[in-house]
Amino acid sequence: MDSSLFFTAAFAKSKVLYFSAVAIKPAVNQTQIFSLVQQSQVLYEGGEFTEAVQLLKKAADEFKATNNVLNEAIALTNLSLTYQQLGQWQQANEVISQTIKLLQSIEYSDSSQEQSQVFAQALDVRGGLELAQGQTEVALSTWQSAAKIYQHLDDISALISNHINQAQAMQALGNYLQADHTLTSLRENLQKQPDSPVKARGLYSLGNVLRSLGYLNDSHKILKESYSVAGKVGSANAQSNALLSLGNTARAQIYAQLSLGNSSRAKDYAQTAIQYYEQAVQIGAAIPTVRLQAQLNLLRLLVEQEEVSTAKTLLPQIQSQIDSLPPSRMAVNYRINFAQSLSKMRQSSVEPKDVAKMLAQAVQVAKSLKDQRTESYALGILGELYEQTGQLSDAKGLTQQALVEAESIDAQDIAYQWHWQMGRILQKQSNIPAATDAYSRAYNALKSLRNDLVAINSDVQFSFRESIEPVYRQYVDLLLQLPDNTIQKPDNLIQARQVIESLQLAELDNFFRSPCLLPRVDLDKLVEKEKSTAVIYPIILDNRLEIITRLPGQDIIYRQTAKIPKNILEKTVEQLQKDLPVASREPDVKQRSQKLYDWLIRPIEADLANKGITSLVFVLDGSLRNIPMGILYDQQQQKYLIEKYAISLMPGLQLLSPKSLHNVPLNALVAGVEQKRLIEGKSFPELLNVTQELKQIQSSVKSSKQLLNQEFTKTNLHNQIQSTPFSIVHLATHGQFSSDIEQTYILTWDSLLKVRELDGLLRARGESRPETIELLVLSACKTATGDKRAALGLAGVAVRAGARSTLATLWTIDDESTSEFMGELYRQLDAGITKSQALQHAQLAILAKENRPYFWAPYVLLGNWL
């Protein structure tokens, strides 16, 4: 009789999977101890972690008493794993350190292979613990050590999960090329394996990781392969799990399509997800946990899609299964999930008291399990229900209880939600100072979570605008409402500005599914040094637009504009974004850009004039990033903003140290695709003026290297960037910026260079060459049509390219004016003026010949403007 003690487990923060591999083998007279091990496994798999801890501790002690060191080590490894599930990090650390010391003390014998396997598994668990605590580089090193052992043992199953873990760590560190290579190699190796349960499980895990990293199309393909293999080997369990995950990936596609403005495509994915969930229910009928999870996910999706009548048919089936569940964390989570869906169906005769009753039951089960994390979540969700029904006193008490439980185990990933909830409740009670303090705590909790914010759960990754963004915006709203005698106004403004910058950084983290770890720049010091520069922070709130401005020689200033509702502002920007790429719509562009001038610039016009400002740096918010600020039109002076100021943008202050191009040799790598191409099913028309554009640039710089058409491949680009210290990289080719990372790319001759690959390619040069790319130019690119947050992709490229500055186009102009513009730009740069001034002069040169913004306005400069 033997059993596996390395359970399949998902960490609350890191989502790292571990697989069963090593069995505890009962020695003579150890049947009773082995029974403890079996019971602990059942408890663990049922989510009863507190009880599992007690049995594992007892089993480890018994093994120690009988000098069964190997099985003691296995029991301790699983004890550490169980502590991690409870969020008890100190205990988990102590136990895994004890385990590794114990294993290192064993003299190798005939069972050395088994010892090596146990040691590798312990390293795997330690790596997961390190990642969960934000020690990403250490985790990667630990997993790499484990991988060497698995390779020596030829343990394919363990190696698969280990490589998946490594890829997640590489991704978190921003090593996208390495992560992609690891995942690609893993996929190729899996596909070479004969069909087996191990292969199905490996593909399933890989598909889930790809979803968490934002590769939704690849996730779908891999999970389909897993489903197919599971069917061939006759594993209904693996089939139903694959279908459940396929439904989750399709649901993630809904969020992605909605962010792109593709509501019809979102509906298609919703129907696909529904079908997958229904199949998972059918095939997993004999597997209660899979069936119930699929039904709960299906119910939530039906409610979101407002298919209430279909949703109602599921209620009695789900209710009966939940009522029969034994006490466990899983049972609590199922009740919470069900209650949340019921809460959203309250308009359909589901009474709040019924939802409250179910949540109260969840709280009691969690208490009985002594599972503080789950108890906190159940209390918080119950508090949210009372908040929604206007029972604010009860809501406040429950939320406070939830906070106490979350903070006692340092569960910041749920604590921020309860701080936020407390802030909303206090605001509804008109206690603005206390509400602001609660929001401050929520904001600080989110800051502490930065390294693993996007790994909290899959919903957060794809519903950032509902789960994270409101915390920042509502906090800023409160900061700007506080009376002066509560907190000094300059402090309010400094904090409000910091919060908005943090929001932009969090957006980029979410876009890349990893933290953007770049040096920060103290803009205030830079403004004091550059006396003619002002930094403008527009902040979009639900009922108004606020303007914060940093001027040299004084504190930041605050100007309220007219009460402009967010929907009115966004509608104006959206229509302007549609008009700009159409040359004939100049009158409409002027009309709408005049409104924006009056909203954004008019309130601070006198301040700018008094200080003699000649350069503006915008830290733009929301949809404003989708349009160039140079087109704002001053009706009184009959001038565009670009005619009055040099303009640049900063994506959340994530900049390399500022440096002027003056005295920097202009050594350029110029590359482009001129001919018509068909790549990955997308058709790209020819760009008639690319050759002329590249010639114009080469005539204005001292040294250059050209890659045109067939020469412009990913490999050649990589080799050139690695081998030569180019100060400028200029890419004249089709490209697209999007809020969907899979739809942000640059066209090379033979492929679409996705933003993560471009990031890895450009930043890899830092490992071999210390020189920084001073300017990255992306000519002939455009923002995705209909995508309200498309410029997020442009900001992502700018932040992660490792260049001091990025110049890009927001729409494609296949016209002689592009080559003329670029020629003038480089002549101005060679003359030694700042980048933003060079941009201004080049735009004015085109504007003098052609007044329509279509021709001169698409160019935007992000990053260092000096």
PDB file of C-alpha atoms in Angstrom, residues 515-659:
ATOM      1  CA  PRO A 515       6.107  44.619 -12.569  1.00  0.00           C
ATOM      2  CA  CYS A 516       7.895  47.290 -14.602  1.00  0.00           C
ATOM      3  CA  LEU A 517      11.140  47.475 -12.667  1.00  0.00           C
ATOM      4  CA  LEU A 518      12.805  50.614 -13.967  1.00  0.00           C
ATOM      5  CA  PRO A 519      14.534  53.514 -12.231  1.00  0.00           C
ATOM      6  CA  ARG A 520      12.354  56.482 -11.332  1.00  0.00           C
ATOM      7  CA  VAL A 521      13.073  60.114 -12.078  1.00  0.00           C
ATOM      8  CA  ASP A 522      12.458  62.980  -9.667  1.00  0.00           C
ATOM      9  CA  LEU A 523      10.496  65.235 -11.995  1.00  0.00           C
ATOM     10  CA  ASP A 524      10.342  68.084  -9.495  1.00  0.00           C
ATOM     11  CA  LYS A 525      14.130  68.437  -9.493  1.00  0.00           C
ATOM     12  CA  LEU A 526      14.162  68.248 -13.276  1.00  0.00           C
ATOM     13  CA  VAL A 527      11.553  70.995 -13.565  1.00  0.00           C
ATOM     14  CA  GLU A 528      13.623  73.222 -11.273  1.00  0.00           C
ATOM     15  CA  LYS A 529      16.641  72.622 -13.494  1.00  0.00           C
ATOM     16  CA  GLU A 530      14.742  73.175 -16.753  1.00  0.00           C
ATOM     17  CA  LYS A 531      13.216  76.542 -15.906  1.00  0.00           C
ATOM     18  CA  SER A 532      11.022  76.774 -18.998  1.00  0.00           C
ATOM     19  CA  THR A 533       9.261  73.406 -18.524  1.00  0.00           C
ATOM     20  CA  ALA A 534       5.918  72.651 -16.846  1.00  0.00           C
ATOM     21  CA  VAL A 535       4.445  69.238 -16.081  1.00  0.00           C
ATOM     22  CA  ILE A 536       0.672  68.855 -16.412  1.00  0.00           C
ATOM     23  CA  TYR A 537      -1.355  66.108 -14.742  1.00  0.00           C
ATOM     24  CA  PRO A 538      -4.995  65.937 -15.921  1.00  0.00           C
ATOM     25  CA  ILE A 539      -7.040  63.647 -13.645  1.00  0.00           C
ATOM     26  CA  ILE A 540     -10.300  62.203 -14.942  1.00  0.00           C
ATOM     27  CA  LEU A 541     -12.903  61.681 -12.213  1.00  0.00           C
ATOM     28  CA  ASP A 542     -16.519  60.574 -12.567  1.00  0.00           C
ATOM     29  CA  ASN A 543     -18.034  64.059 -12.367  1.00  0.00           C
ATOM     30  CA  ARG A 544     -15.160  66.382 -13.218  1.00  0.00           C
ATOM     31  CA  LEU A 545     -11.716  66.899 -14.705  1.00  0.00           C
ATOM     32  CA  GLU A 546      -8.981  68.125 -12.358  1.00  0.00           C
ATOM     33  CA  ILE A 547      -5.704  69.758 -13.430  1.00  0.00           C
ATOM     34  CA  ILE A 548      -2.542  69.608 -11.316  1.00  0.00           C
ATOM     35  CA  THR A 549       0.492  71.469 -12.676  1.00  0.00           C
ATOM     36  CA  ARG A 550       4.118  71.533 -11.548  1.00  0.00           C
ATOM     37  CA  LEU A 551       5.815  74.832 -12.378  1.00  0.00           C
ATOM     38  CA  PRO A 552       9.443  75.778 -11.696  1.00  0.00           C
ATOM     39  CA  GLY A 553      10.132  77.852  -8.591  1.00  0.00           C
ATOM     40  CA  GLN A 554       6.937  77.089  -6.657  1.00  0.00           C
ATOM     41  CA  ASP A 555       4.713  74.362  -5.269  1.00  0.00           C
ATOM     42  CA  ILE A 556       2.430  72.469  -7.545  1.00  0.00           C
ATOM     43  CA  ILE A 557      -0.803  74.273  -8.382  1.00  0.00           C
ATOM     44  CA  TYR A 558      -4.348  73.004  -8.624  1.00  0.00           C
ATOM     45  CA  ARG A 559      -7.027  74.341 -10.938  1.00  0.00           C
ATOM     46  CA  GLN A 560     -10.582  73.049 -10.990  1.00  0.00           C
ATOM     47  CA  THR A 561     -12.221  73.022 -14.376  1.00  0.00           C
ATOM     48  CA  ALA A 562     -15.906  73.089 -15.139  1.00  0.00           C
ATOM     49  CA  LYS A 563     -17.862  70.044 -13.950  1.00  0.00           C
ATOM     50  CA  ILE A 564     -17.246  67.828 -16.953  1.00  0.00           C
ATOM     51  CA  PRO A 565     -18.724  64.338 -16.510  1.00  0.00           C
ATOM     52  CA  LYS A 566     -16.370  61.534 -17.421  1.00  0.00           C
ATOM     53  CA  ASN A 567     -18.679  60.179 -20.119  1.00  0.00           C
ATOM     54  CA  ILE A 568     -18.821  63.583 -21.876  1.00  0.00           C
ATOM     55  CA  LEU A 569     -15.029  63.913 -21.833  1.00  0.00           C
ATOM     56  CA  GLU A 570     -14.505  60.361 -23.079  1.00  0.00           C
ATOM     57  CA  LYS A 571     -17.087  60.744 -25.835  1.00  0.00           C
ATOM     58  CA  THR A 572     -15.338  63.906 -27.058  1.00  0.00           C
ATOM     59  CA  VAL A 573     -11.935  62.191 -27.014  1.00  0.00           C
ATOM     60  CA  GLU A 574     -13.273  59.056 -28.687  1.00  0.00           C
ATOM     61  CA  GLN A 575     -14.830  61.009 -31.536  1.00  0.00           C
ATOM     62  CA  LEU A 576     -11.687  63.093 -31.953  1.00  0.00           C
ATOM     63  CA  GLN A 577      -9.650  59.887 -32.093  1.00  0.00           C
ATOM     64  CA  LYS A 578     -11.880  58.673 -34.937  1.00  0.00           C
ATOM     65  CA  ASP A 579     -11.669  61.986 -36.825  1.00  0.00           C
ATOM     66  CA  LEU A 580      -7.905  62.524 -36.665  1.00  0.00           C
ATOM     67  CA  PRO A 581      -6.861  59.708 -39.070  1.00  0.00           C
ATOM     68  CA  VAL A 582      -9.249  61.130 -41.737  1.00  0.00           C
ATOM     69  CA  ALA A 583      -7.677  64.096 -43.551  1.00  0.00           C
ATOM     70  CA  SER A 584     -11.035  65.567 -44.636  1.00  0.00           C
ATOM     71  CA  ARG A 585     -12.341  65.975 -41.060  1.00  0.00           C
ATOM     72  CA  GLU A 586     -10.242  69.001 -40.142  1.00  0.00           C
ATOM     73  CA  PRO A 587     -13.303  71.155 -39.157  1.00  0.00           C
ATOM     74  CA  ASP A 588     -14.539  68.451 -36.769  1.00  0.00           C
ATOM     75  CA  VAL A 589     -11.044  68.059 -35.332  1.00  0.00           C
ATOM     76  CA  LYS A 590     -10.810  71.795 -34.647  1.00  0.00           C
ATOM     77  CA  GLN A 591     -14.230  71.908 -33.010  1.00  0.00           C
ATOM     78  CA  ARG A 592     -13.523  69.029 -30.606  1.00  0.00           C
ATOM     79  CA  SER A 593      -9.903  69.927 -29.912  1.00  0.00           C
ATOM     80  CA  GLN A 594     -11.048  73.456 -29.016  1.00  0.00           C
ATOM     81  CA  LYS A 595     -13.216  71.946 -26.259  1.00  0.00           C
ATOM     82  CA  LEU A 596     -10.242  70.013 -24.939  1.00  0.00           C
ATOM     83  CA  TYR A 597      -8.070  73.126 -25.005  1.00  0.00           C
ATOM     84  CA  ASP A 598     -10.642  74.973 -22.937  1.00  0.00           C
ATOM     85  CA  TRP A 599     -10.854  72.090 -20.464  1.00  0.00           C
ATOM     86  CA  LEU A 600      -7.145  71.255 -20.176  1.00  0.00           C
ATOM     87  CA  ILE A 601      -5.135  74.405 -20.933  1.00  0.00           C
ATOM     88  CA  ARG A 602      -7.385  77.425 -20.430  1.00  0.00           C
ATOM     89  CA  PRO A 603      -7.499  77.050 -16.602  1.00  0.00           C
ATOM     90  CA  ILE A 604      -3.671  77.179 -16.372  1.00  0.00           C
ATOM     91  CA  GLU A 605      -2.971  79.485 -19.330  1.00  0.00           C
ATOM     92  CA  ALA A 606      -2.080  82.498 -17.173  1.00  0.00           C
ATOM     93  CA  ASP A 607       0.195  80.394 -14.925  1.00  0.00           C
ATOM     94  CA  LEU A 608       2.140  79.145 -17.943  1.00  0.00           C
ATOM     95  CA  ALA A 609       2.482  82.640 -19.387  1.00  0.00           C
ATOM     96  CA  ASN A 610       3.648  84.162 -16.103  1.00  0.00           C
ATOM     97  CA  LYS A 611       6.463  81.617 -15.838  1.00  0.00           C
ATOM     98  CA  GLY A 612       7.592  81.934 -19.465  1.00  0.00           C
ATOM     99  CA  ILE A 613       6.976  78.253 -20.136  1.00  0.00           C
ATOM    100  CA  THR A 614       8.010  76.969 -23.571  1.00  0.00           C
ATOM    101  CA  SER A 615       7.863  73.178 -23.037  1.00  0.00           C
ATOM    102  CA  LEU A 616       4.977  71.114 -21.700  1.00  0.00           C
ATOM    103  CA  VAL A 617       5.281  67.581 -20.349  1.00  0.00           C
ATOM    104  CA  PHE A 618       1.961  65.758 -19.979  1.00  0.00           C
ATOM    105  CA  VAL A 619       1.371  62.822 -17.654  1.00  0.00           C
ATOM    106  CA  LEU A 620      -1.907  61.869 -19.288  1.00  0.00           C
ATOM    107  CA  ASP A 621      -4.784  59.976 -17.761  1.00  0.00           C
ATOM    108  CA  GLY A 622      -7.172  57.472 -19.311  1.00  0.00           C
ATOM    109  CA  SER A 623      -8.476  58.068 -22.819  1.00  0.00           C
ATOM    110  CA  LEU A 624      -6.523  61.323 -23.178  1.00  0.00           C
ATOM    111  CA  ARG A 625      -3.482  59.180 -23.993  1.00  0.00           C
ATOM    112  CA  ASN A 626      -5.079  58.182 -27.289  1.00  0.00           C
ATOM    113  CA  ILE A 627      -4.769  61.646 -28.869  1.00  0.00           C
ATOM    114  CA  PRO A 628      -1.759  63.922 -29.458  1.00  0.00           C
ATOM    115  CA  MET A 629      -1.808  66.989 -27.234  1.00  0.00           C
ATOM    116  CA  GLY A 630      -0.372  69.140 -30.039  1.00  0.00           C
ATOM    117  CA  ILE A 631      -3.777  69.300 -31.745  1.00  0.00           C
ATOM    118  CA  LEU A 632      -5.502  71.137 -28.864  1.00  0.00           C
ATOM    119  CA  TYR A 633      -6.796  74.305 -30.531  1.00  0.00           C
ATOM    120  CA  ASP A 634      -6.867  77.795 -29.015  1.00  0.00           C
ATOM    121  CA  GLN A 635      -9.788  79.484 -30.754  1.00  0.00           C
ATOM    122  CA  GLN A 636      -8.894  82.903 -29.326  1.00  0.00           C
ATOM    123  CA  GLN A 637      -5.365  82.954 -30.763  1.00  0.00           C
ATOM    124  CA  GLN A 638      -6.221  80.710 -33.734  1.00  0.00           C
ATOM    125  CA  LYS A 639      -3.305  78.444 -32.853  1.00  0.00           C
ATOM    126  CA  TYR A 640      -2.736  74.783 -32.138  1.00  0.00           C
ATOM    127  CA  LEU A 641      -0.918  73.971 -28.902  1.00  0.00           C
ATOM    128  CA  ILE A 642       2.142  72.755 -30.858  1.00  0.00           C
ATOM    129  CA  GLU A 643       2.503  76.299 -32.243  1.00  0.00           C
ATOM    130  CA  LYS A 644       2.945  77.606 -28.700  1.00  0.00           C
ATOM    131  CA  TYR A 645       4.869  74.846 -26.873  1.00  0.00           C
ATOM    132  CA  ALA A 646       7.216  71.914 -27.399  1.00  0.00           C
ATOM    133  CA  ILE A 647       5.282  68.882 -26.134  1.00  0.00           C
ATOM    134  CA  SER A 648       6.179  65.470 -24.732  1.00  0.00           C
ATOM    135  CA  LEU A 649       4.477  62.741 -22.727  1.00  0.00           C
ATOM    136  CA  MET A 650       5.580  60.740 -19.728  1.00  0.00           C
ATOM    137  CA  PRO A 651       4.029  57.329 -19.027  1.00  0.00           C
ATOM    138  CA  GLY A 652       3.898  57.363 -15.236  1.00  0.00           C
ATOM    139  CA  LEU A 653       7.438  58.677 -14.681  1.00  0.00           C
ATOM    140  CA  GLN A 654       9.042  55.351 -15.551  1.00  0.00           C
ATOM    141  CA  LEU A 655      12.078  56.883 -17.232  1.00  0.00           C
ATOM    142  CA  LEU A 656      15.775  56.276 -17.460  1.00  0.00           C
ATOM    143  CA  SER A 657      17.948  59.092 -16.129  1.00  0.00           C
ATOM    144  CA  PRO A 658      17.413  62.163 -18.344  1.00  0.00           C
ATOM    145  CA  LYS A 659      20.155  63.014 -20.802  1.00  0.00           C
TER     146      LYS A 659
END
